[in-house]
GROMACS .gro file of C-alpha atoms in nm:
model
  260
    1UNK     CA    1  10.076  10.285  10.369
    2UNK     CA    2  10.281   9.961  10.402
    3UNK     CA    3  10.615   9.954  10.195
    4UNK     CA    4  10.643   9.815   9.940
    5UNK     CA    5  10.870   9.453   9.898
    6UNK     CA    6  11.248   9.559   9.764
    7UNK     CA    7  11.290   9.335   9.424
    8UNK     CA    8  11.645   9.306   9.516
    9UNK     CA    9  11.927   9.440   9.740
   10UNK     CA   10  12.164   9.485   9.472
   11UNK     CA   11  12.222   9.884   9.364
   12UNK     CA   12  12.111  10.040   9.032
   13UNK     CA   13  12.222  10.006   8.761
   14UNK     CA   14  11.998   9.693   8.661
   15UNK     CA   15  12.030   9.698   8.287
   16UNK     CA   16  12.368   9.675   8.257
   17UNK     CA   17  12.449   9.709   7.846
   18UNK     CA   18  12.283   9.676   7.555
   19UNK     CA   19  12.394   9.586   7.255
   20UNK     CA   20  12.305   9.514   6.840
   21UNK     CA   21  12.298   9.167   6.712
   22UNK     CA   22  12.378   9.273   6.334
   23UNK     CA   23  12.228   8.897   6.207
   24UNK     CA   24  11.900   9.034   6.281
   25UNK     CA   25  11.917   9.335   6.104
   26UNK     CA   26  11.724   9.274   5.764
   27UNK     CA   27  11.804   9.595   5.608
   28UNK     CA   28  12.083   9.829   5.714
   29UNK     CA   29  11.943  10.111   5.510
   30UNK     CA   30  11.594  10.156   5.649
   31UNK     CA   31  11.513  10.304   5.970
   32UNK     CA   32  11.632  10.362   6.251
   33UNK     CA   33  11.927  10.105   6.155
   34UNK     CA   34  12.018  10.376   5.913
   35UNK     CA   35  12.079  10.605   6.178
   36UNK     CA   36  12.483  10.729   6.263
   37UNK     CA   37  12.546  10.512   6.588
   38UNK     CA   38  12.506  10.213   6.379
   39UNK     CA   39  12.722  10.306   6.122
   40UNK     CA   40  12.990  10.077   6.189
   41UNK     CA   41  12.706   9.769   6.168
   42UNK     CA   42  12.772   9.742   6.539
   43UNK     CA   43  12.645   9.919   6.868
   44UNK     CA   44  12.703   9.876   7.218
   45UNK     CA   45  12.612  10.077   7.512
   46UNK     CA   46  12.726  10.008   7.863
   47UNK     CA   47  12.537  10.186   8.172
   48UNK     CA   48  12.786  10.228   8.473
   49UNK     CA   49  12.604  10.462   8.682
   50UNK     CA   50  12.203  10.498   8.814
   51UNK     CA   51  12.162  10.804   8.623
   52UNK     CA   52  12.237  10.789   8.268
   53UNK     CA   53  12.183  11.130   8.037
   54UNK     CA   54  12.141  11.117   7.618
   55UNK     CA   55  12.169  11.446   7.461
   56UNK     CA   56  12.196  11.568   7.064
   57UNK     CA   57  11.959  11.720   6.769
   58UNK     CA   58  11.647  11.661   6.690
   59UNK     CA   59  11.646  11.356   6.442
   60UNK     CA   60  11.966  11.204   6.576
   61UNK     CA   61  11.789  10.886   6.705
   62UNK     CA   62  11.770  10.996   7.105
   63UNK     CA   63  11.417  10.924   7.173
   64UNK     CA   64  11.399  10.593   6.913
   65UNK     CA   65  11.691  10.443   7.148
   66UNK     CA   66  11.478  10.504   7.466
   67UNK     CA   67  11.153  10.322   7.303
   68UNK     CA   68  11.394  10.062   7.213
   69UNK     CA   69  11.504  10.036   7.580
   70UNK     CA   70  11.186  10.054   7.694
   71UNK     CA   71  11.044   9.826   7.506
   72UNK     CA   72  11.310   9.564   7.679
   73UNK     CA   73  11.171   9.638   7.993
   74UNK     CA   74  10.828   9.567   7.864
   75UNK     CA   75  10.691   9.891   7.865
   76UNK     CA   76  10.443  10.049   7.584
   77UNK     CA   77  10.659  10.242   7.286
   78UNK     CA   78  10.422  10.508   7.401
   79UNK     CA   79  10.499  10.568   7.762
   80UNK     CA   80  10.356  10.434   8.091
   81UNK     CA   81  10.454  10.092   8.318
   82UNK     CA   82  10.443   9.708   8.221
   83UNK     CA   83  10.071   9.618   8.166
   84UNK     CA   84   9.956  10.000   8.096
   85UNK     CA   85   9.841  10.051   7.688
   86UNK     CA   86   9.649  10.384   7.730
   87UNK     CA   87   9.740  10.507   7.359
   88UNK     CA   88   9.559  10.417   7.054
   89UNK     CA   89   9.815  10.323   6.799
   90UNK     CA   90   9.675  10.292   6.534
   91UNK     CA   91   9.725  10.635   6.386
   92UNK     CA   92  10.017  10.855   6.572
   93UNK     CA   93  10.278  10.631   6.758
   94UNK     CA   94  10.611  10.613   6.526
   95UNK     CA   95  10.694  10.217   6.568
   96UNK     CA   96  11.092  10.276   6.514
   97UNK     CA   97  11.170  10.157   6.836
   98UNK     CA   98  10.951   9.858   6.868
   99UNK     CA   99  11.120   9.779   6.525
  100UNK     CA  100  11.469   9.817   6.666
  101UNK     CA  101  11.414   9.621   6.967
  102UNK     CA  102  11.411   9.329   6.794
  103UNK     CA  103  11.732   9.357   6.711
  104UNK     CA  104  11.884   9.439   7.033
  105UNK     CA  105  11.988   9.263   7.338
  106UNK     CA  106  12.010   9.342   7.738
  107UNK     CA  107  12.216   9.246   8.016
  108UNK     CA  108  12.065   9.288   8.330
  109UNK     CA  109  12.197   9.208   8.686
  110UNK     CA  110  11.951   9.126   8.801
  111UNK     CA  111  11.639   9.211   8.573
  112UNK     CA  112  11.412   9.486   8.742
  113UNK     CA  113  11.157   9.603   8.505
  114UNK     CA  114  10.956   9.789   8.726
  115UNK     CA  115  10.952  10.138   8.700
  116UNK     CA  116  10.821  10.394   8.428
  117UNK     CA  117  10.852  10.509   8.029
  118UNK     CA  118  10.792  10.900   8.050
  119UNK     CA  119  10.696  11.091   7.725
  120UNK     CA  120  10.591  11.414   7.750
  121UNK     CA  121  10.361  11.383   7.416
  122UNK     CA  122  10.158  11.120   7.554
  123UNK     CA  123  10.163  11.265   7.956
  124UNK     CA  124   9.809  11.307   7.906
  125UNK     CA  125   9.675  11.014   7.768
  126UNK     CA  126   9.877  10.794   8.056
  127UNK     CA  127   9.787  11.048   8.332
  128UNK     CA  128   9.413  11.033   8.240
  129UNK     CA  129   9.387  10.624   8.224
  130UNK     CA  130   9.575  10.630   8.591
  131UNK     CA  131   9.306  10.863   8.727
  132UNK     CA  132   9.046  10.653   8.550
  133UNK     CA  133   9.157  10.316   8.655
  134UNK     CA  134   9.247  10.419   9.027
  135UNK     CA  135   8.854  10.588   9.024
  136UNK     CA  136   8.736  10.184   8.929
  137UNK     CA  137   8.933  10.040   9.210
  138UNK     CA  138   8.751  10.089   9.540
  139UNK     CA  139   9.054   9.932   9.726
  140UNK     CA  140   9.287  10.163   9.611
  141UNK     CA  141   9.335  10.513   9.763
  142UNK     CA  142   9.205  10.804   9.586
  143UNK     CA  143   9.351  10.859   9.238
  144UNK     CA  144   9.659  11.123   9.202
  145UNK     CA  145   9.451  11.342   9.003
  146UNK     CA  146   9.762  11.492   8.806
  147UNK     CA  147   9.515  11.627   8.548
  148UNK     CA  148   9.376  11.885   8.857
  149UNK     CA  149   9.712  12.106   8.785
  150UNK     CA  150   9.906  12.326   8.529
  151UNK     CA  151  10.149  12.117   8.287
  152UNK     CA  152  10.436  12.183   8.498
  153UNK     CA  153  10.269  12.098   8.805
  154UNK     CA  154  10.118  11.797   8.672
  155UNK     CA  155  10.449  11.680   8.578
  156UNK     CA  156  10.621  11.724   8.917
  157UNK     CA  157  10.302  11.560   9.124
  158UNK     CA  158  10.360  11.228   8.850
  159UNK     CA  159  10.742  11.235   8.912
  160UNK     CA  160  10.707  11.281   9.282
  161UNK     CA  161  10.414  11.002   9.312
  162UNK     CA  162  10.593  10.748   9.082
  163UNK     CA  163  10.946  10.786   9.099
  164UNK     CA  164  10.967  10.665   9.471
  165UNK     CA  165  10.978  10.299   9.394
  166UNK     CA  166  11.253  10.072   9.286
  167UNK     CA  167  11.286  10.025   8.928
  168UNK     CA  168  11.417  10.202   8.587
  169UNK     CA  169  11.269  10.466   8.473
  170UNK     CA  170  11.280  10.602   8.160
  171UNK     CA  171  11.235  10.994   8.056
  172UNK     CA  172  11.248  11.134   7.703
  173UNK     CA  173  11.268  11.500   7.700
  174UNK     CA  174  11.111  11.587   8.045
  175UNK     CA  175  11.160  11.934   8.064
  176UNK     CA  176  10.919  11.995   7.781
  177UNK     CA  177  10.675  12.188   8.013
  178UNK     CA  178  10.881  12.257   8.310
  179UNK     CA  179  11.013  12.611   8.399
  180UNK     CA  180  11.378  12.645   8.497
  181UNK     CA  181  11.261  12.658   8.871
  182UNK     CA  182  11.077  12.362   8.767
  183UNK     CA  183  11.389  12.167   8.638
  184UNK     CA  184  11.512  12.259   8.965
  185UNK     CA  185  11.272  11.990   9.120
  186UNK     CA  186  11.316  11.753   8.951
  187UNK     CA  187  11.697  11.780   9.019
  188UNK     CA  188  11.633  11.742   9.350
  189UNK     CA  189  11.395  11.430   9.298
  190UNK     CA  190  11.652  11.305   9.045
  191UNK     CA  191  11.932  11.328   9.355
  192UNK     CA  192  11.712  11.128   9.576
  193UNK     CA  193  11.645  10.892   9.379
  194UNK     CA  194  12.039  10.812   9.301
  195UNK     CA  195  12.116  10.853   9.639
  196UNK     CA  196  11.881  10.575   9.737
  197UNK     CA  197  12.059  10.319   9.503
  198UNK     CA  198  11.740  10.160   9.404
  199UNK     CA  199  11.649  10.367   9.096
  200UNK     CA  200  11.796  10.358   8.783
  201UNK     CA  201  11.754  10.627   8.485
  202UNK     CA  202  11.789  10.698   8.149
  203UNK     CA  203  11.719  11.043   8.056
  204UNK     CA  204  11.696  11.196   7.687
  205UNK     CA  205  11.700  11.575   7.683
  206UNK     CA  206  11.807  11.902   7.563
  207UNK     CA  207  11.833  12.100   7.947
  208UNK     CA  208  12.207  12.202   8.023
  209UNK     CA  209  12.035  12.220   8.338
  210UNK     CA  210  11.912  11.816   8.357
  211UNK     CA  211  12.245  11.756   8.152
  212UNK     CA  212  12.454  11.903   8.493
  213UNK     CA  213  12.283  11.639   8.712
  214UNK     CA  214  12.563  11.549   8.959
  215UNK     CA  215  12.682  11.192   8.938
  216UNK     CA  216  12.551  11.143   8.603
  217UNK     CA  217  12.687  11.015   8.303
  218UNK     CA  218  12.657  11.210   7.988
  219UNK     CA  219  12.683  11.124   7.648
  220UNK     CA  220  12.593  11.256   7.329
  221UNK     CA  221  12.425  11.137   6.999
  222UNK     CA  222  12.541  11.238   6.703
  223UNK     CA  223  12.686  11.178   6.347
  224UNK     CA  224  12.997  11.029   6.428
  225UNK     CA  225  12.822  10.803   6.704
  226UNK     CA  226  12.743  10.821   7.062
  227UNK     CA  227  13.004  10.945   7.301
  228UNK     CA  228  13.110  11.031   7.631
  229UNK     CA  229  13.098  11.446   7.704
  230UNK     CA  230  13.086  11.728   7.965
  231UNK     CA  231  12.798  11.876   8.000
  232UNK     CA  232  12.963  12.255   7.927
  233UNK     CA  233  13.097  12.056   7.656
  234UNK     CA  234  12.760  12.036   7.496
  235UNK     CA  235  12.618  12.267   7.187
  236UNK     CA  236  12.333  12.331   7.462
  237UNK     CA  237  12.538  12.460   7.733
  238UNK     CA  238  12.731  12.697   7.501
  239UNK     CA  239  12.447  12.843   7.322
  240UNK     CA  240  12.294  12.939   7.669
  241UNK     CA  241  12.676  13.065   7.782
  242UNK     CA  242  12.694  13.299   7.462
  243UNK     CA  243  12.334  13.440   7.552
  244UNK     CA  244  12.373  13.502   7.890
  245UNK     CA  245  12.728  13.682   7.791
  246UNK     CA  246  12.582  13.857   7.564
  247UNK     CA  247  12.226  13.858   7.447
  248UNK     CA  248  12.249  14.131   7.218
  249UNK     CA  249  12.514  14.014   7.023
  250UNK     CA  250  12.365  13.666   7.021
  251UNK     CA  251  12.106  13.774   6.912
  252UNK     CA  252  12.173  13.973   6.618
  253UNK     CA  253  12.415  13.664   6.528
  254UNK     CA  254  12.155  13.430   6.523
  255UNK     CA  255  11.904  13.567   6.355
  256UNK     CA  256  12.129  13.755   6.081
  257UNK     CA  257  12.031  13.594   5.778
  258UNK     CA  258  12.275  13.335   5.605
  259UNK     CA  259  12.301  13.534   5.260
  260UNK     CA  260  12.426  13.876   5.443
   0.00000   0.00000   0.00000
C-alpha cells in the first residue's frame, strides 16, 4: 500500500487551545453553559502535549467538551471522521455539544482535521457503515470487518486500522469494553502514536490505567473547574489502591449502608 501524503511536518499538537467567547452565550443557565468549568463566564483550555487525558464523574461535562471539540474538527457529535453521518439523530444523540460549539473557538497550528471521533455507544453503528461502504467500493481493499470479533477485539482491530494516520483523534471513554490486558494495547498503540509526533489525542475516561499513559497530560473535570492532576492523584486511582490493599475492608465500607 502506498503511504499516505504527510498534511504537514510540524509535530502534534495541532489544536492548540480552545477557548469560550461569552458574547455568544445566550443563556448562561441552560445547558451545558451551566456546567462548573464555565462558572466564572469564561473558559480556556490550552493543549501542550500530543496526548491529552480528561477525567471526573459522570455528569461533570467530560464527554459534552469532546463533542464540542469534535465538532471543530468537523466530525459528527456522534462519532466517526469528516464526511461520515452513520447515526440517525433524530431520536438518541444528546445535541449539547453541537450547541456549545457555537460558542467556542480553536487555535490550530496548523489545522489538521483528519483523524477520528471515537464513542463507544455508537462503535457499532460507525463500524457497520465502514464495512458497508468499503463492500460498495470495488477499488478499495477488502473492508476491516471489525464486526467479525468480540467487543474488545473489535475495538483494538478499529484502533489499530485507524489510528496509524496523521491527525487528532478523539476518544470518549474507550475502555468501555476493553479488559485490563486490553487497556494494555491500547497503551502501547497510544505510545506509538505519540512517539511518531504526528498524532494528536484527546482522551475522556475513567481507567487509572489510560489515566497513567506516559507523557500525557492529565486533568480533571470537576465542580470547581478543570485542573491539572496526577494520575494517583485521582478519585479513580485511589479507589482501586484501597481495593487492592484491602478488598475486604473496602468492601464492607462501601457497601455499608449510609444510615448505620
Amino acid at each position: 500500500m502506498a503511504a499516505r501524503k504527510q498534511l504537514t511536518r510540524l509535530k502534534a499538537p495541532y489544536l492548540k487551545r480552545i477557548l469560550l467567547e461569552p458574547s455568544r452565550v445566550a443563556d448562561w443557565d441552560q445547558y451545558p453553559w451551566s456546567l462548573p468549568i464555565f462558572r466564572d463566564r469564561e473558559f480556556e483550555f490550552e493543549f501542550a502535549s500530543a496526548i491529552t487525558i480528561i477525567v471526573g464523574e459522570n455528569g461533570t461535562g467530560k464527554s459534552t467538551l469532546l463533542e464540542a471539540i469534535g465538532a471543530l474538527a468537523g466530525y459528527d457529535e456522534a462519532g466517526g471522521g469528516k464526511g461520515y453521518r452513520p447515526v440517525d439523530h433524530s431520536i438518541a444523540i444528546d445535541k449539547s455539544g453541537a450547541a456549545l460549539v457555537d460558542t467556542l473557538r480553536g487555535h490550530w497550528l496548523p489545522k489538521v482535521t483528519a483523524g477520528w471521533f471515537f464513542r463507544a455507544e455508537s462503535f457499532y453503528s460507525v463500524a457497520r457503515y465502514l464495512d458497508k461502504v468499503a463492500l460498495e467500493d470495488p477499488f478499495k481493499p477488502p473492508p476491516p470487518d471489525f464486526l467479525s470479533w468480540s467487543h474488545g477485539e473489535g475495538f483494538i482491530r478499529f484502533f489499530e486500522e485507524r489510528c496509524r494516520r496523521q491527525g487528532i483523534y478523539i476518544l470518549d471513554e474507550p475502555e468501555s469494553a476493553l479488559s485490563p490486558t486490553r487497556q494494555i494495547e491500547l497503551l502501547k498503540l497510544l505510545q506509538r502514536m505519540e512517539q511518531s509526533g504526528t498524532a494528536q489525542v484527546i482522551m475522556a475516561t475513567h481507567s487509572p490505567l489510560l489515566m497513567a499513559c506516559p507523557n500525557a497530560r492529565l486533568f480533571r473535570i470537576s465542580r470547581s473547574g478543570l485542573d491539572p492532576i496526577d494520575f494517583q492523584d485521582t478519585d479513580h486511582f485511589r479507589m482501586m489502591r484501597d481495593f487492592c490493599s484491602d478488598p475486604q475492608m473496602f468492601m464492607e465500607e462501601a457497601l455499608r449502608d449510609d444510615d448505620e
